[in-house]
PDB file of C-alpha atoms in Angstrom:
ATOM      1  CA  UNK A   1       0.204  -0.212   0.033  1.00  0.00           C
ATOM      2  CA  UNK A   2       2.903   1.894   0.074  1.00  0.00           C
ATOM      3  CA  UNK A   3       3.636   2.965  -3.705  1.00  0.00           C
ATOM      4  CA  UNK A   4       0.724   5.387  -4.782  1.00  0.00           C
ATOM      5  CA  UNK A   5       1.373   8.701  -5.644  1.00  0.00           C
ATOM      6  CA  UNK A   6       0.857  11.193  -4.322  1.00  0.00           C
ATOM      7  CA  UNK A   7      -1.170  14.393  -6.395  1.00  0.00           C
ATOM      8  CA  UNK A   8      -1.142  16.890  -3.950  1.00  0.00           C
ATOM      9  CA  UNK A   9       2.946  18.923  -4.158  1.00  0.00           C
ATOM     10  CA  UNK A  10       5.138  18.067  -1.421  1.00  0.00           C
ATOM     11  CA  UNK A  11       6.966  20.964  -0.398  1.00  0.00           C
ATOM     12  CA  UNK A  12      10.573  19.962  -0.731  1.00  0.00           C
ATOM     13  CA  UNK A  13      10.044  19.168  -4.339  1.00  0.00           C
ATOM     14  CA  UNK A  14       9.123  23.007  -5.668  1.00  0.00           C
ATOM     15  CA  UNK A  15      11.225  25.935  -5.778  1.00  0.00           C
ATOM     16  CA  UNK A  16      11.191  28.968  -4.052  1.00  0.00           C
ATOM     17  CA  UNK A  17       8.739  30.377  -6.138  1.00  0.00           C
ATOM     18  CA  UNK A  18       6.960  27.635  -6.643  1.00  0.00           C
ATOM     19  CA  UNK A  19       6.109  27.982  -2.999  1.00  0.00           C
ATOM     20  CA  UNK A  20       5.588  31.529  -2.654  1.00  0.00           C
ATOM     21  CA  UNK A  21       2.937  31.204  -5.229  1.00  0.00           C
ATOM     22  CA  UNK A  22       1.189  28.743  -3.799  1.00  0.00           C
ATOM     23  CA  UNK A  23       1.863  29.336  -0.355  1.00  0.00           C
ATOM     24  CA  UNK A  24      -1.313  32.269  -1.270  1.00  0.00           C
ATOM     25  CA  UNK A  25      -4.365  29.938  -1.431  1.00  0.00           C
ATOM     26  CA  UNK A  26      -3.658  26.810  -0.227  1.00  0.00           C
ATOM     27  CA  UNK A  27      -3.559  24.486   2.505  1.00  0.00           C
ATOM     28  CA  UNK A  28       0.163  23.652   4.049  1.00  0.00           C
ATOM     29  CA  UNK A  29      -0.527  20.232   5.909  1.00  0.00           C
ATOM     30  CA  UNK A  30       2.876  19.138   7.955  1.00  0.00           C
ATOM     31  CA  UNK A  31       3.071  15.247   8.996  1.00  0.00           C
ATOM     32  CA  UNK A  32       4.888  14.741  12.321  1.00  0.00           C
ATOM     33  CA  UNK A  33       5.552  11.633  14.183  1.00  0.00           C
ATOM     34  CA  UNK A  34       8.662   9.583  15.531  1.00  0.00           C
ATOM     35  CA  UNK A  35      11.476   7.236  15.689  1.00  0.00           C
ATOM     36  CA  UNK A  36      10.864   5.605  18.809  1.00  0.00           C
ATOM     37  CA  UNK A  37      11.583   1.928  19.694  1.00  0.00           C
ATOM     38  CA  UNK A  38       8.093  -0.182  19.262  1.00  0.00           C
ATOM     39  CA  UNK A  39       8.765  -3.209  20.692  1.00  0.00           C
ATOM     40  CA  UNK A  40      10.689  -6.656  19.388  1.00  0.00           C
ATOM     41  CA  UNK A  41       8.262  -6.666  16.226  1.00  0.00           C
ATOM     42  CA  UNK A  42       8.343  -3.599  14.646  1.00  0.00           C
ATOM     43  CA  UNK A  43      10.988  -1.163  12.741  1.00  0.00           C
ATOM     44  CA  UNK A  44      11.153   2.460  15.677  1.00  0.00           C
ATOM     45  CA  UNK A  45      10.334   4.546  12.374  1.00  0.00           C
ATOM     46  CA  UNK A  46       6.688   2.354  12.681  1.00  0.00           C
ATOM     47  CA  UNK A  47       5.344   6.146  14.006  1.00  0.00           C
ATOM     48  CA  UNK A  48       6.813   8.033  10.666  1.00  0.00           C
ATOM     49  CA  UNK A  49       5.658   5.394   7.887  1.00  0.00           C
ATOM     50  CA  UNK A  50       2.110   5.704   8.873  1.00  0.00           C
ATOM     51  CA  UNK A  51       1.306   8.940   9.392  1.00  0.00           C
ATOM     52  CA  UNK A  52       3.303  10.050   5.777  1.00  0.00           C
ATOM     53  CA  UNK A  53       1.005   7.345   4.406  1.00  0.00           C
ATOM     54  CA  UNK A  54      -1.840   8.734   6.111  1.00  0.00           C
ATOM     55  CA  UNK A  55      -0.900  12.517   4.715  1.00  0.00           C
ATOM     56  CA  UNK A  56      -0.190  12.183   1.311  1.00  0.00           C
ATOM     57  CA  UNK A  57      -2.753   9.755   0.245  1.00  0.00           C
ATOM     58  CA  UNK A  58      -5.647  11.732   1.989  1.00  0.00           C
ATOM     59  CA  UNK A  59      -3.482  15.952   0.881  1.00  0.00           C
ATOM     60  CA  UNK A  60      -4.211  13.311  -3.104  1.00  0.00           C
ATOM     61  CA  UNK A  61      -7.474  12.315  -1.534  1.00  0.00           C
ATOM     62  CA  UNK A  62      -7.866  16.165  -0.665  1.00  0.00           C
ATOM     63  CA  UNK A  63      -6.080  18.354  -3.853  1.00  0.00           C
ATOM     64  CA  UNK A  64      -8.643  16.424  -6.112  1.00  0.00           C
ATOM     65  CA  UNK A  65     -11.404  19.617  -4.466  1.00  0.00           C
ATOM     66  CA  UNK A  66      -8.110  22.539  -2.699  1.00  0.00           C
ATOM     67  CA  UNK A  67      -5.130  23.540  -3.451  1.00  0.00           C
ATOM     68  CA  UNK A  68      -2.521  21.336  -0.354  1.00  0.00           C
ATOM     69  CA  UNK A  69       1.286  21.192  -0.653  1.00  0.00           C
ATOM     70  CA  UNK A  70       2.726  18.019   1.986  1.00  0.00           C
ATOM     71  CA  UNK A  71       5.328  19.489   3.884  1.00  0.00           C
ATOM     72  CA  UNK A  72       7.808  17.001   4.448  1.00  0.00           C
ATOM     73  CA  UNK A  73       7.799  14.985   7.950  1.00  0.00           C
ATOM     74  CA  UNK A  74       9.087  15.815  11.051  1.00  0.00           C
ATOM     75  CA  UNK A  75      10.241  12.068  11.797  1.00  0.00           C
ATOM     76  CA  UNK A  76      11.630  13.207  15.109  1.00  0.00           C
ATOM     77  CA  UNK A  77       8.963  13.828  17.856  1.00  0.00           C
ATOM     78  CA  UNK A  78       8.502  13.991  22.261  1.00  0.00           C
ATOM     79  CA  UNK A  79       9.428  10.591  22.874  1.00  0.00           C
ATOM     80  CA  UNK A  80      11.852  10.508  25.815  1.00  0.00           C
ATOM     81  CA  UNK A  81       8.979   8.049  28.029  1.00  0.00           C
ATOM     82  CA  UNK A  82      11.458   5.800  25.027  1.00  0.00           C
ATOM     83  CA  UNK A  83      14.710   6.454  26.615  1.00  0.00           C
ATOM     84  CA  UNK A  84      14.704   3.312  28.427  1.00  0.00           C
ATOM     85  CA  UNK A  85      14.671   0.826  25.196  1.00  0.00           C
ATOM     86  CA  UNK A  86      17.126   1.964  23.144  1.00  0.00           C
ATOM     87  CA  UNK A  87      15.889   2.931  19.830  1.00  0.00           C
ATOM     88  CA  UNK A  88      14.892   6.062  20.191  1.00  0.00           C
ATOM     89  CA  UNK A  89      15.718   9.872  19.355  1.00  0.00           C
ATOM     90  CA  UNK A  90      14.135  12.036  21.176  1.00  0.00           C
ATOM     91  CA  UNK A  91      13.362  15.676  21.399  1.00  0.00           C
ATOM     92  CA  UNK A  92      12.266  16.391  24.909  1.00  0.00           C
ATOM     93  CA  UNK A  93       8.879  18.823  25.536  1.00  0.00           C
ATOM     94  CA  UNK A  94      10.362  22.203  26.132  1.00  0.00           C
ATOM     95  CA  UNK A  95      12.656  21.546  22.930  1.00  0.00           C
ATOM     96  CA  UNK A  96      10.427  19.070  20.350  1.00  0.00           C
ATOM     97  CA  UNK A  97       7.451  22.788  20.869  1.00  0.00           C
ATOM     98  CA  UNK A  98       9.835  25.436  20.497  1.00  0.00           C
ATOM     99  CA  UNK A  99      11.119  22.568  17.176  1.00  0.00           C
ATOM    100  CA  UNK A 100       7.197  23.609  15.964  1.00  0.00           C
ATOM    101  CA  UNK A 101       7.433  26.445  17.015  1.00  0.00           C
ATOM    102  CA  UNK A 102      10.147  27.373  14.433  1.00  0.00           C
ATOM    103  CA  UNK A 103       8.719  25.669  12.414  1.00  0.00           C
ATOM    104  CA  UNK A 104       5.514  27.068  12.025  1.00  0.00           C
ATOM    105  CA  UNK A 105       7.134  30.449  12.190  1.00  0.00           C
ATOM    106  CA  UNK A 106       9.426  29.249   8.892  1.00  0.00           C
ATOM    107  CA  UNK A 107       6.177  28.492   6.863  1.00  0.00           C
ATOM    108  CA  UNK A 108       4.399  31.767   7.980  1.00  0.00           C
ATOM    109  CA  UNK A 109       7.537  34.013   6.422  1.00  0.00           C
ATOM    110  CA  UNK A 110       7.228  31.462   3.573  1.00  0.00           C
ATOM    111  CA  UNK A 111       3.534  33.379   3.352  1.00  0.00           C
ATOM    112  CA  UNK A 112       1.744  30.287   4.149  1.00  0.00           C
ATOM    113  CA  UNK A 113      -1.485  31.296   6.355  1.00  0.00           C
ATOM    114  CA  UNK A 114      -3.140  28.308   6.648  1.00  0.00           C
ATOM    115  CA  UNK A 115      -1.643  25.258   8.481  1.00  0.00           C
ATOM    116  CA  UNK A 116      -2.847  21.100   9.657  1.00  0.00           C
ATOM    117  CA  UNK A 117      -0.464  19.289  11.575  1.00  0.00           C
ATOM    118  CA  UNK A 118      -1.122  16.318  11.714  1.00  0.00           C
ATOM    119  CA  UNK A 119      -0.311  14.547  14.410  1.00  0.00           C
ATOM    120  CA  UNK A 120       1.192  10.046  14.465  1.00  0.00           C
ATOM    121  CA  UNK A 121       3.590   9.258  18.365  1.00  0.00           C
ATOM    122  CA  UNK A 122       1.303  10.030  21.178  1.00  0.00           C
ATOM    123  CA  UNK A 123       3.838  11.967  23.159  1.00  0.00           C
ATOM    124  CA  UNK A 124       3.955  14.334  20.472  1.00  0.00           C
ATOM    125  CA  UNK A 125      -0.182  15.200  21.244  1.00  0.00           C
ATOM    126  CA  UNK A 126      -0.635  17.300  24.096  1.00  0.00           C
ATOM    127  CA  UNK A 127       2.334  19.463  22.059  1.00  0.00           C
ATOM    128  CA  UNK A 128       0.574  20.268  18.613  1.00  0.00           C
ATOM    129  CA  UNK A 129      -2.077  21.918  20.335  1.00  0.00           C
ATOM    130  CA  UNK A 130      -0.261  24.061  21.746  1.00  0.00           C
ATOM    131  CA  UNK A 131       1.766  25.500  19.442  1.00  0.00           C
ATOM    132  CA  UNK A 132      -1.593  25.310  16.820  1.00  0.00           C
ATOM    133  CA  UNK A 133      -2.822  27.359  20.293  1.00  0.00           C
ATOM    134  CA  UNK A 134      -0.143  29.931  20.760  1.00  0.00           C
ATOM    135  CA  UNK A 135       1.181  30.289  17.041  1.00  0.00           C
ATOM    136  CA  UNK A 136      -2.826  31.801  15.980  1.00  0.00           C
ATOM    137  CA  UNK A 137      -1.998  34.070  19.177  1.00  0.00           C
ATOM    138  CA  UNK A 138       1.294  35.101  17.908  1.00  0.00           C
ATOM    139  CA  UNK A 139       0.365  35.661  13.676  1.00  0.00           C
ATOM    140  CA  UNK A 140      -2.138  35.836  11.337  1.00  0.00           C
ATOM    141  CA  UNK A 141      -2.885  32.160  10.791  1.00  0.00           C
ATOM    142  CA  UNK A 142      -5.342  29.785  11.148  1.00  0.00           C
ATOM    143  CA  UNK A 143      -4.369  26.662  12.474  1.00  0.00           C
ATOM    144  CA  UNK A 144      -5.261  22.955  13.224  1.00  0.00           C
ATOM    145  CA  UNK A 145      -4.426  20.308  14.955  1.00  0.00           C
ATOM    146  CA  UNK A 146      -4.433  16.527  15.339  1.00  0.00           C
ATOM    147  CA  UNK A 147      -4.181  13.176  15.892  1.00  0.00           C
ATOM    148  CA  UNK A 148      -4.653  10.353  13.246  1.00  0.00           C
ATOM    149  CA  UNK A 149      -6.771   8.273  15.190  1.00  0.00           C
ATOM    150  CA  UNK A 150      -8.449  10.835  16.710  1.00  0.00           C
ATOM    151  CA  UNK A 151     -10.383  12.233  13.681  1.00  0.00           C
ATOM    152  CA  UNK A 152     -10.996   8.190  12.733  1.00  0.00           C
ATOM    153  CA  UNK A 153     -11.610   7.519  16.012  1.00  0.00           C
ATOM    154  CA  UNK A 154     -15.474   7.458  15.415  1.00  0.00           C
ATOM    155  CA  UNK A 155     -14.671   4.451  11.832  1.00  0.00           C
ATOM    156  CA  UNK A 156     -12.308   2.716  13.836  1.00  0.00           C
ATOM    157  CA  UNK A 157     -14.549   2.086  17.004  1.00  0.00           C
ATOM    158  CA  UNK A 158     -17.573   1.066  14.645  1.00  0.00           C
ATOM    159  CA  UNK A 159     -14.643  -1.620  12.822  1.00  0.00           C
ATOM    160  CA  UNK A 160     -14.179  -3.070  16.427  1.00  0.00           C
ATOM    161  CA  UNK A 161     -10.761  -1.706  16.362  1.00  0.00           C
ATOM    162  CA  UNK A 162     -10.564  -1.357  20.121  1.00  0.00           C
ATOM    163  CA  UNK A 163     -11.765  -4.594  20.747  1.00  0.00           C
ATOM    164  CA  UNK A 164      -9.146  -6.558  22.639  1.00  0.00           C
ATOM    165  CA  UNK A 165      -7.215  -4.316  21.897  1.00  0.00           C
ATOM    166  CA  UNK A 166      -5.538  -0.560  22.421  1.00  0.00           C
ATOM    167  CA  UNK A 167      -6.424   2.329  20.514  1.00  0.00           C
ATOM    168  CA  UNK A 168      -4.547   3.271  19.352  1.00  0.00           C
ATOM    169  CA  UNK A 169      -1.906   1.351  21.819  1.00  0.00           C
ATOM    170  CA  UNK A 170       1.559   1.440  21.142  1.00  0.00           C
ATOM    171  CA  UNK A 171       2.807  -1.410  19.165  1.00  0.00           C
ATOM    172  CA  UNK A 172       0.102  -4.101  19.685  1.00  0.00           C
ATOM    173  CA  UNK A 173      -2.475  -4.700  17.645  1.00  0.00           C
ATOM    174  CA  UNK A 174      -4.001  -2.246  16.110  1.00  0.00           C
ATOM    175  CA  UNK A 175      -0.376  -0.840  15.038  1.00  0.00           C
ATOM    176  CA  UNK A 176       0.836  -3.897  13.837  1.00  0.00           C
ATOM    177  CA  UNK A 177      -1.967  -4.604  11.727  1.00  0.00           C
ATOM    178  CA  UNK A 178      -1.512  -1.410  10.374  1.00  0.00           C
ATOM    179  CA  UNK A 179       2.686  -2.233   8.902  1.00  0.00           C
ATOM    180  CA  UNK A 180       1.735  -5.899   8.198  1.00  0.00           C
ATOM    181  CA  UNK A 181      -0.745  -3.661   5.731  1.00  0.00           C
ATOM    182  CA  UNK A 182       1.855  -1.003   4.879  1.00  0.00           C
ATOM    183  CA  UNK A 183       5.547  -2.467   4.582  1.00  0.00           C
ATOM    184  CA  UNK A 184       5.285  -6.504   5.460  1.00  0.00           C
ATOM    185  CA  UNK A 185       8.738  -6.351   4.616  1.00  0.00           C
ATOM    186  CA  UNK A 186      10.056  -5.018   8.813  1.00  0.00           C
ATOM    187  CA  UNK A 187       7.646  -6.510  10.768  1.00  0.00           C
ATOM    188  CA  UNK A 188       9.650  -9.153  12.915  1.00  0.00           C
ATOM    189  CA  UNK A 189       8.084 -12.748  13.021  1.00  0.00           C
ATOM    190  CA  UNK A 190       6.403 -14.562  14.774  1.00  0.00           C
ATOM    191  CA  UNK A 191       4.549 -11.719  15.992  1.00  0.00           C
ATOM    192  CA  UNK A 192       4.536 -11.589  20.389  1.00  0.00           C
ATOM    193  CA  UNK A 193       1.339 -13.110  22.464  1.00  0.00           C
ATOM    194  CA  UNK A 194      -0.220 -11.792  25.040  1.00  0.00           C
ATOM    195  CA  UNK A 195      -3.636 -12.672  26.827  1.00  0.00           C
ATOM    196  CA  UNK A 196      -5.898 -11.357  24.839  1.00  0.00           C
ATOM    197  CA  UNK A 197      -7.128  -8.003  26.344  1.00  0.00           C
ATOM    198  CA  UNK A 198     -10.911  -7.110  27.160  1.00  0.00           C
ATOM    199  CA  UNK A 199     -12.137  -4.181  25.123  1.00  0.00           C
ATOM    200  CA  UNK A 200     -10.897  -1.140  25.524  1.00  0.00           C
ATOM    201  CA  UNK A 201     -13.189   2.240  26.615  1.00  0.00           C
ATOM    202  CA  UNK A 202     -14.651   3.859  23.274  1.00  0.00           C
ATOM    203  CA  UNK A 203     -15.220   7.032  24.837  1.00  0.00           C
ATOM    204  CA  UNK A 204     -11.984   6.901  26.978  1.00  0.00           C
ATOM    205  CA  UNK A 205     -10.845  10.564  25.612  1.00  0.00           C
ATOM    206  CA  UNK A 206     -14.085  12.402  27.982  1.00  0.00           C
ATOM    207  CA  UNK A 207     -12.518  10.743  30.939  1.00  0.00           C
ATOM    208  CA  UNK A 208     -12.349  12.546  33.827  1.00  0.00           C
ATOM    209  CA  UNK A 209      -8.444  12.514  33.842  1.00  0.00           C
ATOM    210  CA  UNK A 210      -5.227  11.526  33.286  1.00  0.00           C
ATOM    211  CA  UNK A 211      -3.022   8.892  34.944  1.00  0.00           C
ATOM    212  CA  UNK A 212       0.777   8.090  34.008  1.00  0.00           C
ATOM    213  CA  UNK A 213       2.703   5.825  36.336  1.00  0.00           C
ATOM    214  CA  UNK A 214       6.171   6.272  36.998  1.00  0.00           C
ATOM    215  CA  UNK A 215       7.791   3.181  35.297  1.00  0.00           C
ATOM    216  CA  UNK A 216       4.715   2.535  33.325  1.00  0.00           C
ATOM    217  CA  UNK A 217       6.835   1.254  29.893  1.00  0.00           C
ATOM    218  CA  UNK A 218       8.917  -0.565  30.942  1.00  0.00           C
ATOM    219  CA  UNK A 219       6.340  -2.641  32.900  1.00  0.00           C
ATOM    220  CA  UNK A 220       5.057  -4.126  29.967  1.00  0.00           C
ATOM    221  CA  UNK A 221       7.769  -4.104  27.787  1.00  0.00           C
ATOM    222  CA  UNK A 222       7.022  -1.347  25.941  1.00  0.00           C
ATOM    223  CA  UNK A 223       4.401  -2.757  23.848  1.00  0.00           C
ATOM    224  CA  UNK A 224       0.891  -2.291  25.241  1.00  0.00           C
ATOM    225  CA  UNK A 225      -1.161  -5.130  24.345  1.00  0.00           C
ATOM    226  CA  UNK A 226      -1.303  -8.357  21.728  1.00  0.00           C
ATOM    227  CA  UNK A 227       0.602  -7.224  18.508  1.00  0.00           C
ATOM    228  CA  UNK A 228      -0.184 -11.169  17.051  1.00  0.00           C
ATOM    229  CA  UNK A 229      -3.535  -9.787  17.043  1.00  0.00           C
ATOM    230  CA  UNK A 230      -2.320  -8.130  14.328  1.00  0.00           C
ATOM    231  CA  UNK A 231      -3.654  -8.573  10.743  1.00  0.00           C
ATOM    232  CA  UNK A 232      -2.423  -7.625   7.010  1.00  0.00           C
ATOM    233  CA  UNK A 233      -6.439  -7.630   6.202  1.00  0.00           C
ATOM    234  CA  UNK A 234      -7.669  -5.493   9.162  1.00  0.00           C
ATOM    235  CA  UNK A 235      -4.897  -2.865   9.101  1.00  0.00           C
ATOM    236  CA  UNK A 236      -6.108  -2.163   5.189  1.00  0.00           C
ATOM    237  CA  UNK A 237      -9.302  -1.792   6.822  1.00  0.00           C
ATOM    238  CA  UNK A 238      -8.335   0.224   8.988  1.00  0.00           C
ATOM    239  CA  UNK A 239      -5.969   2.104   6.521  1.00  0.00           C
ATOM    240  CA  UNK A 240      -8.793   2.826   4.607  1.00  0.00           C
ATOM    241  CA  UNK A 241     -11.257   4.939   6.663  1.00  0.00           C
ATOM    242  CA  UNK A 242      -8.362   6.381   8.417  1.00  0.00           C
ATOM    243  CA  UNK A 243      -7.542   7.997   4.983  1.00  0.00           C
ATOM    244  CA  UNK A 244     -11.016   8.879   4.520  1.00  0.00           C
ATOM    245  CA  UNK A 245     -11.652  10.178   7.386  1.00  0.00           C
ATOM    246  CA  UNK A 246      -8.509  12.645   7.206  1.00  0.00           C
ATOM    247  CA  UNK A 247      -9.533  13.072   3.689  1.00  0.00           C
ATOM    248  CA  UNK A 248     -12.885  15.188   5.241  1.00  0.00           C
ATOM    249  CA  UNK A 249     -11.652  17.007   7.746  1.00  0.00           C
ATOM    250  CA  UNK A 250      -9.119  18.439   5.665  1.00  0.00           C
ATOM    251  CA  UNK A 251     -11.513  19.621   3.397  1.00  0.00           C
ATOM    252  CA  UNK A 252     -13.916  20.720   6.737  1.00  0.00           C
ATOM    253  CA  UNK A 253     -10.586  22.387   7.769  1.00  0.00           C
ATOM    254  CA  UNK A 254      -9.924  23.454   4.296  1.00  0.00           C
ATOM    255  CA  UNK A 255     -14.467  24.765   3.901  1.00  0.00           C
ATOM    256  CA  UNK A 256     -13.691  26.665   7.786  1.00  0.00           C
ATOM    257  CA  UNK A 257     -11.117  29.078   7.074  1.00  0.00           C
ATOM    258  CA  UNK A 258     -11.404  30.675   4.028  1.00  0.00           C
TER     259      UNK A 258
END
């Protein structure tokens, strides 16, 4: 599924004059990800691979209706919680926040006034929300910021993607399924297996508080649920739903910001 050709222009393939011309009207899409350990079976670039596919595929679909420019995916994220395992490249929260501020500032200087940050790593989620808020206060910009699984949440719940696993989890059944669909040659077999979990809470986003526990990731060996539950067939179904939901989100954002 990684051999598609995007019909949305890629920032890094444009000249400076192309960028200047495009910035007058186009929505700028900035995908952000992470390079970090994903258990013994998935590559460290899992989040990067998934969000880049989703971003470019959704942008290609949305570009049939409105101008979009896709910035290079920022591969590194805020992943300090995975550093104890190795196989991780991370910015701490403050540095990552400033990095995104500088990138958005650069895009503002380049002429873009409408931007959407699409995230593929849980550790980045809160930071991108703050960046969007603060940059819209400082500059005449309209910025959207979201993680792809939140955009597609209702569709994934309807597909039972929360049954017996965390959604999106980390290197569990969900992400393993996506990678088996996208880059099966990078998935190490046999997949680690755990006792089937209870269904994830479909209303988890409305939880009354957030709980963080020191040493949590080490206690679960760096992956959240049962990777053996993931299949390529499930991954293809999930990806189709995600790309469609993200495409509609781009078009809705475009309509709201014109």
